[in-house]
């Protein structure tokens, strides 16, 4: 089973920036699209951004479009989320995940479309 480990979270003031990383290890037997989700206390896990297997396509939730940038480096088995102009509403635990299915699948946005998850990293944005 593939292991996904996020890092880079922390405490930042509104308007600041953070860069999250997700490193994959273990039984990496296939490469697919990957994505970032976040979950705030008392709320459901929500889609943030996704990226195709080779980085050629990306998709963002409306709430982060223009502020966040997703990228990946397959040679390093790493995916990134650059977060700029952070707002208190961005406060959540951020999880990286691997999309299920073949590499050529279109980008998905539902939790049920992903089959591997990291433990999450906390992002807190103060006002």
Short mmCIF file of N, CA, C and O in Angstrom, two decimals:
data_model
loop_
_atom_site.label_atom_id
_atom_site.label_comp_id
_atom_site.label_asym_id
_atom_site.label_seq_id
_atom_site.Cartn_x
_atom_site.Cartn_y
_atom_site.Cartn_z
N UNK A 1 0.84 -1.19 0.00
CA UNK A 1 0.00 0.00 0.00
C UNK A 1 0.88 1.25 0.00
O UNK A 1 1.89 1.28 0.68
N UNK A 2 0.47 2.25 -0.77
CA UNK A 2 1.22 3.49 -0.83
C UNK A 2 0.96 4.30 0.43
O UNK A 2 -0.15 4.32 0.96
N UNK A 3 2.00 4.96 0.92
CA UNK A 3 1.87 5.86 2.06
C UNK A 3 2.04 7.30 1.58
O UNK A 3 2.94 7.59 0.79
N UNK A 4 1.17 8.17 2.05
CA UNK A 4 1.22 9.58 1.71
C UNK A 4 1.42 10.38 2.99
O UNK A 4 0.67 10.21 3.95
N UNK A 5 2.42 11.25 3.00
CA UNK A 5 2.74 12.04 4.18
C UNK A 5 2.79 13.51 3.81
O UNK A 5 3.61 13.92 2.97
N UNK A 6 1.93 14.31 4.44
CA UNK A 6 1.89 15.74 4.21
C UNK A 6 2.80 16.48 5.19
O UNK A 6 3.03 16.00 6.31
N UNK A 7 3.26 17.64 4.78
CA UNK A 7 4.03 18.51 5.65
C UNK A 7 3.90 19.94 5.17
O UNK A 7 3.41 20.19 4.07
N UNK A 8 4.34 20.89 5.98
CA UNK A 8 4.35 22.28 5.59
C UNK A 8 3.28 23.13 6.22
O UNK A 8 3.27 24.35 6.02
N UNK A 9 2.38 22.53 6.97
CA UNK A 9 1.34 23.30 7.63
C UNK A 9 1.90 24.13 8.76
O UNK A 9 3.05 23.98 9.17
N UNK A 10 1.08 25.04 9.26
CA UNK A 10 1.50 25.89 10.35
C UNK A 10 0.53 27.01 10.61
O UNK A 10 -0.60 27.00 10.11
N UNK A 11 0.97 27.98 11.39
CA UNK A 11 0.17 29.14 11.75
C UNK A 11 0.65 30.35 10.96
O UNK A 11 1.85 30.66 10.96
N UNK A 12 -0.28 31.02 10.30
CA UNK A 12 0.07 32.18 9.49
C UNK A 12 -1.04 33.22 9.60
O UNK A 12 -2.20 32.88 9.80
N UNK A 13 -0.68 34.49 9.48
CA UNK A 13 -1.67 35.55 9.50
C UNK A 13 -2.36 35.67 8.15
O UNK A 13 -1.83 35.25 7.12
N UNK A 14 -3.56 36.22 8.17
CA UNK A 14 -4.30 36.43 6.94
C UNK A 14 -3.45 37.21 5.94
O UNK A 14 -2.79 38.19 6.29
N UNK A 15 -3.49 36.77 4.70
CA UNK A 15 -2.69 37.38 3.65
C UNK A 15 -1.35 36.71 3.44
O UNK A 15 -0.68 36.99 2.44
N UNK A 16 -0.97 35.82 4.33
CA UNK A 16 0.30 35.13 4.23
C UNK A 16 0.24 33.94 3.30
O UNK A 16 -0.77 33.66 2.67
N UNK A 17 1.37 33.21 3.24
CA UNK A 17 1.50 32.08 2.33
C UNK A 17 2.08 30.87 3.04
O UNK A 17 2.84 30.99 4.01
N UNK A 18 1.73 29.70 2.54
CA UNK A 18 2.28 28.43 2.99
C UNK A 18 2.43 27.52 1.78
O UNK A 18 1.67 27.63 0.82
N UNK A 19 3.40 26.61 1.85
CA UNK A 19 3.61 25.63 0.80
C UNK A 19 3.55 24.24 1.42
O UNK A 19 4.40 23.87 2.24
N UNK A 20 2.55 23.46 1.03
CA UNK A 20 2.38 22.11 1.53
C UNK A 20 3.04 21.11 0.59
O UNK A 20 3.07 21.31 -0.62
N UNK A 21 3.57 20.04 1.17
CA UNK A 21 4.18 18.97 0.40
C UNK A 21 3.51 17.65 0.76
O UNK A 21 3.07 17.45 1.89
N UNK A 22 3.46 16.75 -0.20
CA UNK A 22 2.93 15.41 0.00
C UNK A 22 3.89 14.43 -0.65
O UNK A 22 4.05 14.43 -1.88
N UNK A 23 4.54 13.59 0.15
CA UNK A 23 5.52 12.63 -0.34
C UNK A 23 4.92 11.23 -0.31
O UNK A 23 4.39 10.80 0.72
N UNK A 24 5.01 10.53 -1.43
CA UNK A 24 4.51 9.17 -1.54
C UNK A 24 5.65 8.18 -1.39
O UNK A 24 6.76 8.39 -1.89
N UNK A 25 5.38 7.07 -0.70
CA UNK A 25 6.36 6.01 -0.53
C UNK A 25 5.64 4.68 -0.41
O UNK A 25 4.41 4.63 -0.41
N UNK A 26 6.40 3.60 -0.31
CA UNK A 26 5.81 2.28 -0.18
C UNK A 26 5.54 1.64 -1.53
O UNK A 26 6.31 1.79 -2.47
N UNK A 27 4.42 0.95 -1.62
CA UNK A 27 4.07 0.19 -2.82
C UNK A 27 3.41 1.10 -3.86
O UNK A 27 2.19 1.10 -4.03
N UNK A 28 4.24 1.86 -4.56
CA UNK A 28 3.75 2.74 -5.61
C UNK A 28 3.76 1.95 -6.92
O UNK A 28 4.74 1.97 -7.67
N UNK A 29 2.65 1.27 -7.19
CA UNK A 29 2.57 0.40 -8.36
C UNK A 29 1.86 1.03 -9.55
O UNK A 29 1.83 0.46 -10.63
N UNK A 30 1.28 2.20 -9.37
CA UNK A 30 0.63 2.92 -10.45
C UNK A 30 0.67 4.42 -10.17
O UNK A 30 0.79 4.84 -9.02
N UNK A 31 0.57 5.19 -11.21
CA UNK A 31 0.55 6.64 -11.10
C UNK A 31 -0.78 7.16 -11.65
O UNK A 31 -1.21 6.76 -12.73
N UNK A 32 -1.42 8.01 -10.89
CA UNK A 32 -2.71 8.56 -11.28
C UNK A 32 -2.76 10.03 -10.91
O UNK A 32 -1.80 10.60 -10.40
N UNK A 33 -3.91 10.64 -11.18
CA UNK A 33 -4.14 11.99 -10.70
C UNK A 33 -4.12 12.01 -9.17
O UNK A 33 -4.37 11.00 -8.52
N UNK A 34 -3.81 13.16 -8.62
CA UNK A 34 -3.80 13.32 -7.18
C UNK A 34 -4.48 14.64 -6.83
O UNK A 34 -4.67 15.50 -7.69
N UNK A 35 -4.85 14.77 -5.57
CA UNK A 35 -5.55 15.97 -5.16
C UNK A 35 -5.33 16.34 -3.71
O UNK A 35 -4.76 15.57 -2.93
N UNK A 36 -5.77 17.54 -3.38
CA UNK A 36 -5.75 18.03 -2.02
C UNK A 36 -7.19 18.26 -1.55
O UNK A 36 -8.01 18.81 -2.29
N UNK A 37 -7.47 17.84 -0.32
CA UNK A 37 -8.74 18.09 0.34
C UNK A 37 -8.46 18.75 1.68
O UNK A 37 -7.36 18.68 2.20
N UNK A 38 -9.47 19.37 2.25
CA UNK A 38 -9.32 19.96 3.57
C UNK A 38 -10.58 19.74 4.39
O UNK A 38 -11.67 19.60 3.85
N UNK A 39 -10.41 19.71 5.71
CA UNK A 39 -11.52 19.49 6.60
C UNK A 39 -11.36 20.35 7.85
O UNK A 39 -10.38 20.21 8.58
N UNK A 40 -12.31 21.23 8.07
CA UNK A 40 -12.35 22.06 9.26
C UNK A 40 -13.19 21.38 10.33
O UNK A 40 -14.06 20.56 10.01
N UNK A 41 -12.98 21.70 11.61
CA UNK A 41 -13.76 21.08 12.68
C UNK A 41 -15.26 21.26 12.47
O UNK A 41 -15.72 22.37 12.19
N UNK A 42 -16.00 20.18 12.58
CA UNK A 42 -17.44 20.23 12.43
C UNK A 42 -17.93 20.30 11.00
O UNK A 42 -19.14 20.41 10.78
N UNK A 43 -17.03 20.25 10.03
CA UNK A 43 -17.41 20.32 8.64
C UNK A 43 -16.97 19.08 7.88
O UNK A 43 -16.08 18.35 8.32
N UNK A 44 -17.60 18.85 6.75
CA UNK A 44 -17.24 17.72 5.91
C UNK A 44 -15.95 18.01 5.14
O UNK A 44 -15.61 19.17 4.89
N UNK A 45 -15.26 16.96 4.78
CA UNK A 45 -14.06 17.11 3.98
C UNK A 45 -14.43 17.64 2.59
O UNK A 45 -15.35 17.13 1.95
N UNK A 46 -13.71 18.67 2.13
CA UNK A 46 -14.05 19.30 0.87
C UNK A 46 -12.86 19.32 -0.09
O UNK A 46 -11.70 19.40 0.32
N UNK A 47 -13.17 19.28 -1.35
CA UNK A 47 -12.17 19.30 -2.41
C UNK A 47 -11.50 20.66 -2.49
O UNK A 47 -12.15 21.70 -2.38
N UNK A 48 -10.19 20.66 -2.73
CA UNK A 48 -9.42 21.89 -2.87
C UNK A 48 -8.84 22.02 -4.28
O UNK A 48 -9.07 23.01 -4.98
N UNK A 49 -8.07 21.01 -4.70
CA UNK A 49 -7.42 21.07 -6.01
C UNK A 49 -6.99 19.68 -6.43
O UNK A 49 -6.78 18.80 -5.58
N UNK A 50 -6.82 19.47 -7.72
CA UNK A 50 -6.34 18.20 -8.23
C UNK A 50 -5.43 18.42 -9.42
O UNK A 50 -5.44 19.48 -10.04
N UNK A 51 -4.64 17.40 -9.74
CA UNK A 51 -3.67 17.48 -10.82
C UNK A 51 -3.56 16.13 -11.50
O UNK A 51 -3.58 15.09 -10.85
N UNK A 52 -3.44 16.14 -12.82
CA UNK A 52 -3.37 14.90 -13.58
C UNK A 52 -2.04 14.20 -13.34
O UNK A 52 -1.12 14.74 -12.73
N UNK A 53 -1.93 12.98 -13.85
CA UNK A 53 -0.77 12.13 -13.57
C UNK A 53 0.55 12.75 -13.98
O UNK A 53 1.58 12.52 -13.33
N UNK A 54 0.55 13.53 -15.06
CA UNK A 54 1.77 14.14 -15.55
C UNK A 54 1.83 15.65 -15.31
O UNK A 54 2.74 16.32 -15.80
N UNK A 55 0.86 16.16 -14.56
CA UNK A 55 0.83 17.58 -14.26
C UNK A 55 0.28 18.45 -15.37
O UNK A 55 0.29 19.68 -15.25
N UNK A 56 -0.20 17.84 -16.45
CA UNK A 56 -0.67 18.60 -17.58
C UNK A 56 -2.00 19.30 -17.38
O UNK A 56 -2.30 20.27 -18.09
N UNK A 57 -2.81 18.80 -16.45
CA UNK A 57 -4.12 19.38 -16.19
C UNK A 57 -4.29 19.61 -14.71
O UNK A 57 -3.83 18.81 -13.89
N UNK A 58 -4.95 20.70 -14.37
CA UNK A 58 -5.26 21.00 -12.97
C UNK A 58 -6.69 21.49 -12.86
O UNK A 58 -7.28 21.95 -13.84
N UNK A 59 -7.22 21.39 -11.66
CA UNK A 59 -8.58 21.84 -11.39
C UNK A 59 -8.65 22.34 -9.96
O UNK A 59 -8.07 21.74 -9.06
N UNK A 60 -9.35 23.46 -9.76
CA UNK A 60 -9.42 24.09 -8.45
C UNK A 60 -10.85 24.35 -8.02
O UNK A 60 -11.72 24.66 -8.84
N UNK A 61 -11.08 24.24 -6.72
CA UNK A 61 -12.35 24.67 -6.17
C UNK A 61 -12.47 26.19 -6.32
O UNK A 61 -11.47 26.91 -6.28
N UNK A 62 -13.69 26.67 -6.51
CA UNK A 62 -13.89 28.10 -6.69
C UNK A 62 -13.35 28.92 -5.52
O UNK A 62 -12.88 30.04 -5.70
N UNK A 63 -13.39 28.35 -4.33
CA UNK A 63 -12.98 29.07 -3.14
C UNK A 63 -11.48 29.37 -3.09
O UNK A 63 -11.06 30.27 -2.37
N UNK A 64 -10.68 28.63 -3.85
CA UNK A 64 -9.23 28.82 -3.82
C UNK A 64 -8.66 29.23 -5.16
O UNK A 64 -7.45 29.52 -5.26
N UNK A 65 -9.47 29.28 -6.18
CA UNK A 65 -9.00 29.61 -7.52
C UNK A 65 -8.35 30.99 -7.54
O UNK A 65 -8.90 31.95 -7.03
N UNK A 66 -7.17 31.06 -8.13
CA UNK A 66 -6.43 32.30 -8.19
C UNK A 66 -5.51 32.53 -7.01
O UNK A 66 -4.65 33.43 -7.06
N UNK A 67 -5.68 31.76 -5.94
CA UNK A 67 -4.85 31.91 -4.74
C UNK A 67 -3.94 30.71 -4.51
O UNK A 67 -2.82 30.86 -4.03
N UNK A 68 -4.41 29.52 -4.86
CA UNK A 68 -3.65 28.29 -4.64
C UNK A 68 -3.14 27.75 -5.97
O UNK A 68 -3.78 27.91 -7.02
N UNK A 69 -1.99 27.07 -5.93
CA UNK A 69 -1.42 26.44 -7.10
C UNK A 69 -0.97 25.02 -6.75
O UNK A 69 -0.18 24.84 -5.82
N UNK A 70 -1.46 24.04 -7.49
CA UNK A 70 -1.09 22.66 -7.27
C UNK A 70 -0.04 22.26 -8.31
O UNK A 70 -0.09 22.69 -9.46
N UNK A 71 0.93 21.45 -7.90
CA UNK A 71 1.97 20.98 -8.80
C UNK A 71 2.48 19.63 -8.31
O UNK A 71 2.15 19.20 -7.21
N UNK A 72 3.27 18.96 -9.15
CA UNK A 72 3.84 17.67 -8.74
C UNK A 72 5.17 17.44 -9.42
O UNK A 72 5.43 17.96 -10.51
N UNK A 73 6.00 16.64 -8.78
CA UNK A 73 7.30 16.25 -9.30
C UNK A 73 7.38 14.74 -9.15
O UNK A 73 7.70 14.23 -8.07
N UNK A 74 7.06 14.02 -10.21
CA UNK A 74 6.99 12.57 -10.13
C UNK A 74 8.35 11.92 -9.86
O UNK A 74 8.42 10.85 -9.27
N UNK A 75 9.43 12.56 -10.29
CA UNK A 75 10.76 12.04 -10.02
C UNK A 75 11.05 12.01 -8.53
O UNK A 75 11.86 11.20 -8.06
N UNK A 76 10.41 12.90 -7.78
CA UNK A 76 10.57 12.95 -6.33
C UNK A 76 9.39 12.37 -5.59
O UNK A 76 9.35 12.43 -4.35
N UNK A 77 8.41 11.83 -6.31
CA UNK A 77 7.20 11.28 -5.71
C UNK A 77 6.54 12.29 -4.78
O UNK A 77 6.07 11.94 -3.70
N UNK A 78 6.48 13.53 -5.22
CA UNK A 78 6.02 14.61 -4.37
C UNK A 78 5.00 15.49 -5.08
O UNK A 78 5.16 15.81 -6.26
N UNK A 79 3.97 15.89 -4.35
CA UNK A 79 2.98 16.84 -4.83
C UNK A 79 3.00 18.04 -3.90
O UNK A 79 3.26 17.92 -2.70
N UNK A 80 2.70 19.21 -4.45
CA UNK A 80 2.77 20.45 -3.68
C UNK A 80 1.46 21.23 -3.79
O UNK A 80 0.70 21.09 -4.75
N UNK A 81 1.24 22.07 -2.80
CA UNK A 81 0.14 23.02 -2.83
C UNK A 81 0.67 24.35 -2.32
O UNK A 81 0.92 24.50 -1.13
N UNK A 82 0.86 25.30 -3.23
CA UNK A 82 1.27 26.64 -2.86
C UNK A 82 0.04 27.45 -2.54
O UNK A 82 -0.84 27.61 -3.40
N UNK A 83 -0.05 27.97 -1.33
CA UNK A 83 -1.22 28.70 -0.87
C UNK A 83 -0.83 30.14 -0.59
O UNK A 83 -0.02 30.42 0.30
N UNK A 84 -1.40 31.06 -1.34
CA UNK A 84 -1.15 32.49 -1.18
C UNK A 84 -2.43 33.20 -0.76
O UNK A 84 -3.53 32.67 -0.92
N UNK A 85 -2.28 34.41 -0.26
CA UNK A 85 -3.42 35.23 0.17
C UNK A 85 -4.36 34.44 1.06
O UNK A 85 -5.58 34.43 0.88
N UNK A 86 -3.79 33.77 2.04
CA UNK A 86 -4.58 32.91 2.92
C UNK A 86 -5.59 33.71 3.73
O UNK A 86 -5.33 34.86 4.12
N UNK A 87 -6.72 33.10 3.96
CA UNK A 87 -7.82 33.69 4.71
C UNK A 87 -8.17 32.81 5.89
O UNK A 87 -7.89 31.61 5.88
N UNK A 88 -8.79 33.38 6.94
CA UNK A 88 -9.20 32.54 8.08
C UNK A 88 -10.07 31.36 7.67
O UNK A 88 -10.02 30.31 8.30
N UNK A 89 -10.85 31.53 6.62
CA UNK A 89 -11.71 30.46 6.12
C UNK A 89 -10.91 29.28 5.56
O UNK A 89 -11.48 28.21 5.33
N UNK A 90 -9.62 29.47 5.31
CA UNK A 90 -8.77 28.38 4.83
C UNK A 90 -8.28 27.48 5.96
O UNK A 90 -7.65 26.46 5.69
N UNK A 91 -8.54 27.85 7.19
CA UNK A 91 -8.11 27.05 8.34
C UNK A 91 -8.74 25.67 8.29
O UNK A 91 -9.97 25.53 8.24
N UNK A 92 -7.91 24.63 8.31
CA UNK A 92 -8.39 23.26 8.21
C UNK A 92 -7.20 22.31 8.28
O UNK A 92 -6.05 22.73 8.21
N UNK A 93 -7.51 21.02 8.39
CA UNK A 93 -6.51 19.99 8.19
C UNK A 93 -6.50 19.65 6.71
O UNK A 93 -7.54 19.31 6.13
N UNK A 94 -5.34 19.75 6.08
CA UNK A 94 -5.21 19.51 4.66
C UNK A 94 -4.66 18.11 4.41
O UNK A 94 -3.64 17.72 4.97
N UNK A 95 -5.35 17.35 3.57
CA UNK A 95 -4.98 15.98 3.24
C UNK A 95 -4.64 15.88 1.75
O UNK A 95 -5.33 16.45 0.92
N UNK A 96 -3.60 15.12 1.43
CA UNK A 96 -3.37 14.76 0.05
C UNK A 96 -3.94 13.38 -0.20
O UNK A 96 -4.09 12.57 0.73
N UNK A 97 -4.27 13.09 -1.45
CA UNK A 97 -4.91 11.82 -1.78
C UNK A 97 -4.59 11.43 -3.22
O UNK A 97 -4.30 12.29 -4.06
N UNK A 98 -4.66 10.14 -3.49
CA UNK A 98 -4.44 9.61 -4.82
C UNK A 98 -5.76 9.19 -5.43
O UNK A 98 -6.54 8.47 -4.81
N UNK A 99 -6.01 9.63 -6.66
CA UNK A 99 -7.24 9.31 -7.33
C UNK A 99 -7.23 7.86 -7.78
O UNK A 99 -6.22 7.34 -8.27
N UNK A 100 -8.36 7.19 -7.63
CA UNK A 100 -8.49 5.81 -8.07
C UNK A 100 -8.64 5.76 -9.58
O UNK A 100 -8.96 6.75 -10.24
N UNK A 101 -8.39 4.58 -10.14
CA UNK A 101 -8.58 4.37 -11.56
C UNK A 101 -7.31 4.54 -12.37
O UNK A 101 -6.23 4.76 -11.83
N UNK A 102 -7.45 4.45 -13.71
CA UNK A 102 -6.28 4.52 -14.59
C UNK A 102 -5.72 5.93 -14.71
O UNK A 102 -6.37 6.91 -14.34
N UNK A 103 -4.52 6.04 -15.28
CA UNK A 103 -3.85 7.34 -15.38
C UNK A 103 -4.59 8.31 -16.28
O UNK A 103 -4.48 9.52 -16.11
N UNK A 104 -5.36 7.77 -17.25
CA UNK A 104 -6.02 8.61 -18.23
C UNK A 104 -7.38 9.10 -17.78
O UNK A 104 -8.06 9.79 -18.54
N UNK A 105 -7.80 8.76 -16.58
CA UNK A 105 -9.09 9.19 -16.07
C UNK A 105 -9.15 10.71 -15.95
O UNK A 105 -8.15 11.37 -15.67
N UNK A 106 -10.34 11.26 -16.14
CA UNK A 106 -10.53 12.69 -15.95
C UNK A 106 -10.38 13.02 -14.48
O UNK A 106 -10.51 12.16 -13.60
N UNK A 107 -10.10 14.28 -14.18
CA UNK A 107 -9.93 14.71 -12.80
C UNK A 107 -11.26 14.65 -12.06
O UNK A 107 -12.29 15.07 -12.57
N UNK A 108 -11.23 14.10 -10.85
CA UNK A 108 -12.41 13.95 -10.01
C UNK A 108 -12.33 14.88 -8.81
O UNK A 108 -11.25 15.37 -8.46
N UNK A 109 -13.47 15.07 -8.14
CA UNK A 109 -13.54 16.00 -7.01
C UNK A 109 -14.21 15.43 -5.78
O UNK A 109 -14.28 16.11 -4.75
N UNK A 110 -14.68 14.20 -5.83
CA UNK A 110 -15.37 13.60 -4.70
C UNK A 110 -14.43 12.75 -3.86
O UNK A 110 -13.53 12.10 -4.39
N UNK A 111 -14.65 12.75 -2.56
CA UNK A 111 -13.84 11.96 -1.65
C UNK A 111 -13.84 10.49 -2.05
O UNK A 111 -12.81 9.81 -1.98
N UNK A 112 -14.98 10.00 -2.51
CA UNK A 112 -15.11 8.60 -2.88
C UNK A 112 -14.35 8.24 -4.15
O UNK A 112 -14.24 7.07 -4.49
N UNK A 113 -13.81 9.22 -4.87
CA UNK A 113 -13.04 8.96 -6.07
C UNK A 113 -11.55 8.77 -5.78
O UNK A 113 -10.77 8.55 -6.71
N UNK A 114 -11.16 8.84 -4.52
CA UNK A 114 -9.75 8.72 -4.13
C UNK A 114 -9.57 7.53 -3.20
O UNK A 114 -10.40 7.28 -2.33
N UNK A 115 -8.48 6.79 -3.39
CA UNK A 115 -8.32 5.52 -2.67
C UNK A 115 -7.16 5.48 -1.68
O UNK A 115 -6.99 4.48 -0.98
N UNK A 116 -6.34 6.51 -1.61
CA UNK A 116 -5.25 6.57 -0.65
C UNK A 116 -5.19 7.98 -0.07
O UNK A 116 -5.31 8.96 -0.80
N UNK A 117 -4.98 8.06 1.25
CA UNK A 117 -5.00 9.34 1.94
C UNK A 117 -3.84 9.49 2.90
O UNK A 117 -3.40 8.53 3.52
N UNK A 118 -3.35 10.72 3.02
CA UNK A 118 -2.37 11.04 4.04
C UNK A 118 -3.05 11.36 5.35
O UNK A 118 -4.28 11.48 5.42
N UNK A 119 -2.25 11.52 6.40
CA UNK A 119 -2.79 11.78 7.73
C UNK A 119 -3.23 13.23 7.92
O UNK A 119 -3.99 13.52 8.84
N UNK A 120 -2.74 14.11 7.09
CA UNK A 120 -3.14 15.50 7.15
C UNK A 120 -2.12 16.39 7.84
O UNK A 120 -1.34 15.95 8.68
N UNK A 121 -2.13 17.66 7.49
CA UNK A 121 -1.31 18.67 8.13
C UNK A 121 -2.16 19.89 8.44
O UNK A 121 -2.97 20.32 7.61
N UNK A 122 -2.01 20.43 9.64
CA UNK A 122 -2.86 21.52 10.10
C UNK A 122 -2.41 22.86 9.53
O UNK A 122 -1.24 23.22 9.60
N UNK A 123 -3.37 23.59 8.98
CA UNK A 123 -3.15 24.96 8.52
C UNK A 123 -4.08 25.86 9.31
O UNK A 123 -5.30 25.67 9.29
N UNK A 124 -3.51 26.85 10.00
CA UNK A 124 -4.30 27.78 10.79
C UNK A 124 -3.98 29.20 10.33
O UNK A 124 -2.83 29.62 10.35
N UNK A 125 -5.02 29.93 9.94
CA UNK A 125 -4.87 31.30 9.46
C UNK A 125 -5.58 32.22 10.44
O UNK A 125 -6.78 32.12 10.64
N UNK A 126 -4.82 33.10 11.06
CA UNK A 126 -5.38 34.03 12.03
C UNK A 126 -5.76 35.34 11.36
O UNK A 126 -5.18 35.73 10.34
N UNK A 127 -6.73 36.03 11.95
CA UNK A 127 -7.18 37.31 11.42
C UNK A 127 -6.51 38.48 12.10
O UNK A 127 -6.54 39.60 11.61
#
